[in-house]
């Protein structure tokens, strides 16, 4: 929902996402989303970090600390693109039909909303069926974002999954796997792939030392929650100059925006893993059903 909110705001209320960098503030309330806590409601980059971190956690939790066999590795490698590919191909085809029949009205809509710099750059030109066929057959994961922009995350999900499986094959039962994992995190820092290994590390810690995270206590969790609300609301897409007019003016620069999103995701994971009540809430039937589908 955060990603949906982020894209909706970028398309129809661009000031919320991009600030005053060429965009007009139409309503006074739009400026509130450049500050906490409302900034969290449109924190798309933070949500993507959570998405990748959750993948690393879920994919590795069952196997970390145990021997990950070659046949399990081969099965996981084969199954992953098939599982993700169906969604990629289906949404590419649906988007192609909308594009071909002219049902994407993003160009005129972007002029009304004055969001041409972002919302006006998708589905440009005449649709090409031969290009679609080639992309579907040879490179759906790489070319998918041309037809459905958010599919760039699924490409990274695929490659990040492969990296996790390879790590499990080589180091899952290794005594010093924590050191190797931390080294990989350092090497990958600055890319979204680091989130997968942060998820793996948290899965390993929570599985082997469950009492460690539970020992934070209420005060510790409260402090983390306050920090989380502040950092996760960071306006990721505004320029350094416009950043000075927000509560985040003392932050170094937008070059570190990625770090704030990633740290926010780590804090959220630690909070959830340390609180049984939150876990019980997330295990209600409605959420389990959403997870299942």
CSV table of C-alpha atoms in Angstrom, one decimal:
chain,number,residue,atom,x,y,z
A,1,UNK,CA,0.0,0.0,0.0
A,2,UNK,CA,2.9,2.4,0.7
A,3,UNK,CA,4.2,1.8,-2.9
A,4,UNK,CA,0.7,2.3,-4.3
A,5,UNK,CA,0.4,5.5,-2.3
A,6,UNK,CA,3.8,6.7,-3.5
A,7,UNK,CA,3.0,6.2,-7.1
A,8,UNK,CA,-0.5,7.7,-6.8
A,9,UNK,CA,0.9,10.8,-5.2
A,10,UNK,CA,3.7,11.1,-7.7
A,11,UNK,CA,1.1,11.0,-10.5
A,12,UNK,CA,-1.6,13.2,-9.1
A,13,UNK,CA,-0.1,15.2,-6.2
A,14,UNK,CA,3.6,15.3,-7.2
A,15,UNK,CA,4.5,18.0,-4.7
A,16,UNK,CA,4.1,15.3,-1.9
A,17,UNK,CA,6.8,13.2,-3.4
A,18,UNK,CA,9.1,15.7,-5.2
A,19,UNK,CA,8.7,18.9,-3.2
A,20,UNK,CA,9.1,22.2,-4.9
A,21,UNK,CA,11.6,20.9,-7.6
A,22,UNK,CA,9.5,22.2,-10.5
A,23,UNK,CA,6.2,21.1,-9.0
A,24,UNK,CA,3.5,23.3,-7.7
A,25,UNK,CA,1.9,22.9,-4.2
A,26,UNK,CA,-1.8,22.9,-5.0
A,27,UNK,CA,-3.0,22.4,-1.4
A,28,UNK,CA,-1.6,23.3,2.0
A,29,UNK,CA,-1.9,19.8,3.3
A,30,UNK,CA,0.5,18.4,0.6
A,31,UNK,CA,3.4,19.8,2.5
A,32,UNK,CA,2.6,17.7,5.6
A,33,UNK,CA,3.8,14.6,3.7
A,34,UNK,CA,7.3,15.9,3.7
A,35,UNK,CA,7.4,15.5,7.5
A,36,UNK,CA,6.9,12.6,9.9
A,37,UNK,CA,4.7,10.8,10.5
A,38,UNK,CA,2.7,11.3,7.2
A,39,UNK,CA,5.8,10.9,5.2
A,40,UNK,CA,5.7,7.2,6.1
A,41,UNK,CA,2.4,6.8,4.2
A,42,UNK,CA,4.2,7.5,0.9
A,43,UNK,CA,7.5,5.9,1.7
A,44,UNK,CA,7.8,3.7,-1.3
A,45,UNK,CA,11.6,3.2,-1.2
A,46,UNK,CA,11.4,2.1,2.4
A,47,UNK,CA,8.6,-0.4,1.5
A,48,UNK,CA,10.7,-1.9,-1.2
A,49,UNK,CA,13.6,-2.4,1.2
A,50,UNK,CA,11.2,-4.2,3.5
A,51,UNK,CA,10.0,-6.3,0.6
A,52,UNK,CA,13.5,-7.4,-0.3
A,53,UNK,CA,14.5,-7.9,3.3
A,54,UNK,CA,11.4,-10.0,3.9
A,55,UNK,CA,12.4,-12.2,0.9
A,56,UNK,CA,15.8,-12.8,2.3
A,57,UNK,CA,14.3,-13.7,5.7
A,58,UNK,CA,11.7,-16.1,4.4
A,59,UNK,CA,13.8,-17.8,1.8
A,60,UNK,CA,16.6,-18.5,4.2
A,61,UNK,CA,14.9,-19.1,7.6
A,62,UNK,CA,14.1,-22.8,6.9
A,63,UNK,CA,17.7,-23.7,5.8
A,64,UNK,CA,20.1,-21.4,7.6
A,65,UNK,CA,22.2,-23.3,10.1
A,66,UNK,CA,21.5,-26.6,8.3
A,67,UNK,CA,23.1,-28.2,5.3
A,68,UNK,CA,21.6,-26.8,2.1
A,69,UNK,CA,21.8,-29.7,-0.3
A,70,UNK,CA,22.7,-29.4,-4.0
A,71,UNK,CA,19.3,-30.9,-5.0
A,72,UNK,CA,17.5,-28.3,-2.9
A,73,UNK,CA,19.6,-25.6,-4.5
A,74,UNK,CA,18.8,-26.8,-8.0
A,75,UNK,CA,15.1,-27.1,-7.2
A,76,UNK,CA,15.0,-23.6,-5.7
A,77,UNK,CA,16.9,-22.1,-8.7
A,78,UNK,CA,14.5,-23.7,-11.2
A,79,UNK,CA,11.3,-22.9,-9.3
A,80,UNK,CA,12.0,-19.3,-8.6
A,81,UNK,CA,11.8,-17.8,-12.2
A,82,UNK,CA,8.8,-20.0,-12.9
A,83,UNK,CA,7.0,-18.7,-9.8
A,84,UNK,CA,7.8,-15.1,-10.5
A,85,UNK,CA,7.6,-15.3,-14.3
A,86,UNK,CA,3.9,-16.0,-14.4
A,87,UNK,CA,3.1,-12.6,-12.8
A,88,UNK,CA,5.7,-10.8,-14.9
A,89,UNK,CA,4.3,-12.2,-18.2
A,90,UNK,CA,0.7,-11.7,-17.3
A,91,UNK,CA,1.1,-8.1,-16.3
A,92,UNK,CA,3.2,-7.4,-19.4
A,93,UNK,CA,0.4,-8.7,-21.6
A,94,UNK,CA,-2.3,-6.8,-19.7
A,95,UNK,CA,-0.3,-3.6,-19.9
A,96,UNK,CA,0.4,-4.2,-23.6
A,97,UNK,CA,-3.3,-4.4,-24.4
A,98,UNK,CA,-4.0,-1.1,-22.5
A,99,UNK,CA,-1.1,0.5,-24.4
A,100,UNK,CA,-2.1,-0.8,-27.8
A,101,UNK,CA,-5.8,0.3,-27.5
A,102,UNK,CA,-4.8,3.7,-26.1
A,103,UNK,CA,-6.4,3.2,-22.7
A,104,UNK,CA,-3.4,4.7,-20.9
A,105,UNK,CA,-4.3,8.3,-20.4
A,106,UNK,CA,-1.2,9.2,-18.4
A,107,UNK,CA,0.0,11.9,-20.8
A,108,UNK,CA,-3.2,14.1,-20.6
A,109,UNK,CA,-3.6,13.2,-16.9
A,110,UNK,CA,0.0,14.3,-16.2
A,111,UNK,CA,-0.7,17.7,-17.8
A,112,UNK,CA,-3.8,18.2,-15.6
A,113,UNK,CA,-1.9,17.1,-12.5
A,114,UNK,CA,1.3,18.9,-13.6
A,115,UNK,CA,3.4,15.8,-13.1
A,116,UNK,CA,4.8,15.4,-16.7
A,117,UNK,CA,8.3,14.9,-15.4
A,118,UNK,CA,7.3,11.6,-13.9
A,119,UNK,CA,3.9,10.5,-14.9
A,120,UNK,CA,4.3,11.6,-18.5
A,121,UNK,CA,7.3,9.4,-19.3
A,122,UNK,CA,5.6,6.0,-19.5
A,123,UNK,CA,4.1,4.2,-22.5
A,124,UNK,CA,5.4,6.6,-25.0
A,125,UNK,CA,5.1,6.1,-28.8
A,126,UNK,CA,3.3,3.5,-30.8
A,127,UNK,CA,3.0,0.0,-29.3
A,128,UNK,CA,5.2,-2.7,-31.1
A,129,UNK,CA,3.9,-6.3,-31.0
A,130,UNK,CA,7.1,-7.8,-32.3
A,131,UNK,CA,9.1,-6.1,-29.6
A,132,UNK,CA,6.7,-7.5,-27.0
A,133,UNK,CA,7.0,-11.0,-28.4
A,134,UNK,CA,10.8,-10.7,-28.3
A,135,UNK,CA,10.8,-9.4,-24.7
A,136,UNK,CA,8.3,-12.1,-23.5
A,137,UNK,CA,10.5,-14.9,-24.9
A,138,UNK,CA,14.0,-13.7,-24.3
A,139,UNK,CA,14.0,-11.1,-21.5
A,140,UNK,CA,10.8,-10.7,-19.6
A,141,UNK,CA,12.5,-9.9,-16.3
A,142,UNK,CA,14.8,-7.3,-17.9
A,143,UNK,CA,12.3,-5.7,-20.2
A,144,UNK,CA,9.2,-6.0,-18.0
A,145,UNK,CA,9.5,-2.5,-16.6
A,146,UNK,CA,8.9,-1.0,-20.0
A,147,UNK,CA,5.4,-2.3,-19.9
A,148,UNK,CA,4.8,-2.3,-16.1
A,149,UNK,CA,7.3,0.0,-14.3
A,150,UNK,CA,7.2,-1.6,-10.8
A,151,UNK,CA,8.5,-4.9,-12.3
A,152,UNK,CA,12.0,-3.7,-11.8
A,153,UNK,CA,11.6,-5.0,-8.3
A,154,UNK,CA,10.8,-8.5,-9.5
A,155,UNK,CA,14.0,-8.6,-11.6
A,156,UNK,CA,15.9,-7.8,-8.4
A,157,UNK,CA,13.8,-10.3,-6.5
A,158,UNK,CA,14.9,-13.0,-8.9
A,159,UNK,CA,18.6,-12.2,-8.8
A,160,UNK,CA,18.5,-11.6,-5.0
A,161,UNK,CA,16.9,-15.0,-4.5
A,162,UNK,CA,19.6,-16.6,-6.6
A,163,UNK,CA,22.3,-14.9,-4.4
A,164,UNK,CA,20.6,-16.1,-1.2
A,165,UNK,CA,20.4,-19.7,-2.5
A,166,UNK,CA,24.0,-19.7,-3.5
A,167,UNK,CA,25.0,-18.3,-0.1
A,168,UNK,CA,23.0,-21.1,1.6
A,169,UNK,CA,24.6,-23.7,-0.6
A,170,UNK,CA,28.1,-22.6,0.3
A,171,UNK,CA,27.8,-21.3,3.9
A,172,UNK,CA,24.5,-22.4,5.4
A,173,UNK,CA,26.1,-24.9,7.9
A,174,UNK,CA,29.4,-23.0,8.1
A,175,UNK,CA,30.3,-22.1,11.7
A,176,UNK,CA,31.5,-18.6,10.8
A,177,UNK,CA,28.7,-17.8,8.3
A,178,UNK,CA,27.9,-14.6,10.2
A,179,UNK,CA,31.2,-13.2,9.3
A,180,UNK,CA,30.8,-14.1,5.7
A,181,UNK,CA,27.3,-12.6,5.6
A,182,UNK,CA,28.5,-9.4,7.2
A,183,UNK,CA,31.3,-9.2,4.6
A,184,UNK,CA,28.7,-9.6,1.8
A,185,UNK,CA,26.6,-6.9,3.3
A,186,UNK,CA,29.5,-4.5,3.4
A,187,UNK,CA,30.4,-5.3,-0.2
A,188,UNK,CA,26.8,-4.9,-1.4
A,189,UNK,CA,26.0,-1.8,0.7
A,190,UNK,CA,24.6,0.9,-1.6
A,191,UNK,CA,22.6,-1.6,-3.6
A,192,UNK,CA,19.1,-3.0,-2.9
A,193,UNK,CA,20.6,-6.5,-2.9
A,194,UNK,CA,22.0,-5.9,0.6
A,195,UNK,CA,18.5,-6.1,1.9
A,196,UNK,CA,18.3,-9.8,1.0
A,197,UNK,CA,21.4,-10.6,3.2
A,198,UNK,CA,20.2,-8.4,6.0
A,199,UNK,CA,17.0,-10.5,6.0
A,200,UNK,CA,19.1,-13.7,6.0
A,201,UNK,CA,21.2,-12.4,8.9
A,202,UNK,CA,18.1,-11.5,10.9
A,203,UNK,CA,16.6,-14.9,10.2
A,204,UNK,CA,19.8,-16.6,11.4
A,205,UNK,CA,19.9,-14.5,14.6
A,206,UNK,CA,16.2,-14.9,15.4
A,207,UNK,CA,16.4,-18.7,14.8
A,208,UNK,CA,19.5,-19.3,16.8
A,209,UNK,CA,19.2,-16.6,19.5
A,210,UNK,CA,15.5,-15.8,19.8
A,211,UNK,CA,15.9,-14.4,23.3
A,212,UNK,CA,18.4,-11.8,22.1
A,213,UNK,CA,15.8,-9.6,20.2
A,214,UNK,CA,13.2,-10.3,22.9
A,215,UNK,CA,15.5,-8.7,25.5
A,216,UNK,CA,15.1,-5.2,24.1
A,217,UNK,CA,12.3,-4.4,26.6
A,218,UNK,CA,9.4,-1.9,26.2
A,219,UNK,CA,11.6,1.2,26.6
A,220,UNK,CA,14.0,0.0,24.0
A,221,UNK,CA,11.3,-0.8,21.5
A,222,UNK,CA,9.6,2.6,22.1
A,223,UNK,CA,12.9,4.4,21.4
A,224,UNK,CA,13.4,2.3,18.2
A,225,UNK,CA,9.8,3.1,17.2
A,226,UNK,CA,10.3,6.8,17.5
A,227,UNK,CA,13.5,6.6,15.5
A,228,UNK,CA,11.7,4.4,12.9
A,229,UNK,CA,8.9,6.9,12.4
A,230,UNK,CA,11.4,9.8,11.9
A,231,UNK,CA,13.8,8.1,9.6
A,232,UNK,CA,11.2,6.1,7.5
A,233,UNK,CA,9.3,9.4,6.7
A,234,UNK,CA,12.4,10.9,5.1
A,235,UNK,CA,11.4,12.5,1.7
A,236,UNK,CA,13.5,10.3,-0.6
A,237,UNK,CA,12.8,12.1,-3.9
A,238,UNK,CA,13.4,15.8,-3.1
A,239,UNK,CA,16.6,17.7,-3.9
A,240,UNK,CA,19.2,18.8,-1.5
A,241,UNK,CA,18.2,22.4,-1.8
A,242,UNK,CA,14.6,21.8,-1.0
A,243,UNK,CA,15.5,19.4,1.8
A,244,UNK,CA,16.8,22.4,3.8
A,245,UNK,CA,13.2,23.6,4.2
A,246,UNK,CA,12.1,20.4,5.9
A,247,UNK,CA,12.8,18.9,9.3
A,248,UNK,CA,15.5,16.8,7.7
A,249,UNK,CA,17.6,19.9,6.7
A,250,UNK,CA,20.4,18.8,9.1
A,251,UNK,CA,20.8,15.5,7.3
A,252,UNK,CA,23.9,15.3,5.2
A,253,UNK,CA,22.4,15.0,1.7
A,254,UNK,CA,20.1,13.1,-0.5
A,255,UNK,CA,23.1,10.9,-1.4
A,256,UNK,CA,22.3,9.1,1.9
A,257,UNK,CA,18.6,8.7,1.3
A,258,UNK,CA,19.1,5.0,0.4
A,259,UNK,CA,20.7,4.4,3.8
A,260,UNK,CA,17.8,5.9,5.7
A,261,UNK,CA,15.3,3.6,3.9
A,262,UNK,CA,17.4,0.6,4.6
A,263,UNK,CA,18.0,1.4,8.2
A,264,UNK,CA,14.3,2.0,8.7
A,265,UNK,CA,13.6,-1.5,7.3
A,266,UNK,CA,16.1,-3.0,9.7
A,267,UNK,CA,14.5,-1.2,12.7
A,268,UNK,CA,11.0,-2.4,11.7
A,269,UNK,CA,12.2,-6.0,11.5
A,270,UNK,CA,13.9,-5.8,14.9
A,271,UNK,CA,10.7,-4.3,16.5
A,272,UNK,CA,8.5,-7.0,15.0
A,273,UNK,CA,10.9,-9.9,15.9
A,274,UNK,CA,11.1,-8.6,19.4
A,275,UNK,CA,7.4,-8.3,20.1
A,276,UNK,CA,5.2,-11.4,20.4
A,277,UNK,CA,2.0,-9.3,20.3
A,278,UNK,CA,2.9,-7.8,17.0
A,279,UNK,CA,3.6,-11.2,15.6
A,280,UNK,CA,0.3,-12.6,16.9
A,281,UNK,CA,-1.5,-9.7,15.2
A,282,UNK,CA,0.3,-10.4,11.9
A,283,UNK,CA,-0.7,-14.0,12.2
A,284,UNK,CA,-4.5,-13.3,12.1
A,285,UNK,CA,-6.5,-15.1,9.5
A,286,UNK,CA,-7.0,-12.1,7.2
A,287,UNK,CA,-3.2,-11.5,6.9
A,288,UNK,CA,-2.5,-15.2,6.5
A,289,UNK,CA,-5.0,-15.3,3.6
A,290,UNK,CA,-3.4,-12.3,2.0
A,291,UNK,CA,0.0,-14.1,2.3
A,292,UNK,CA,-1.5,-17.2,0.8
A,293,UNK,CA,-2.8,-15.6,-2.3
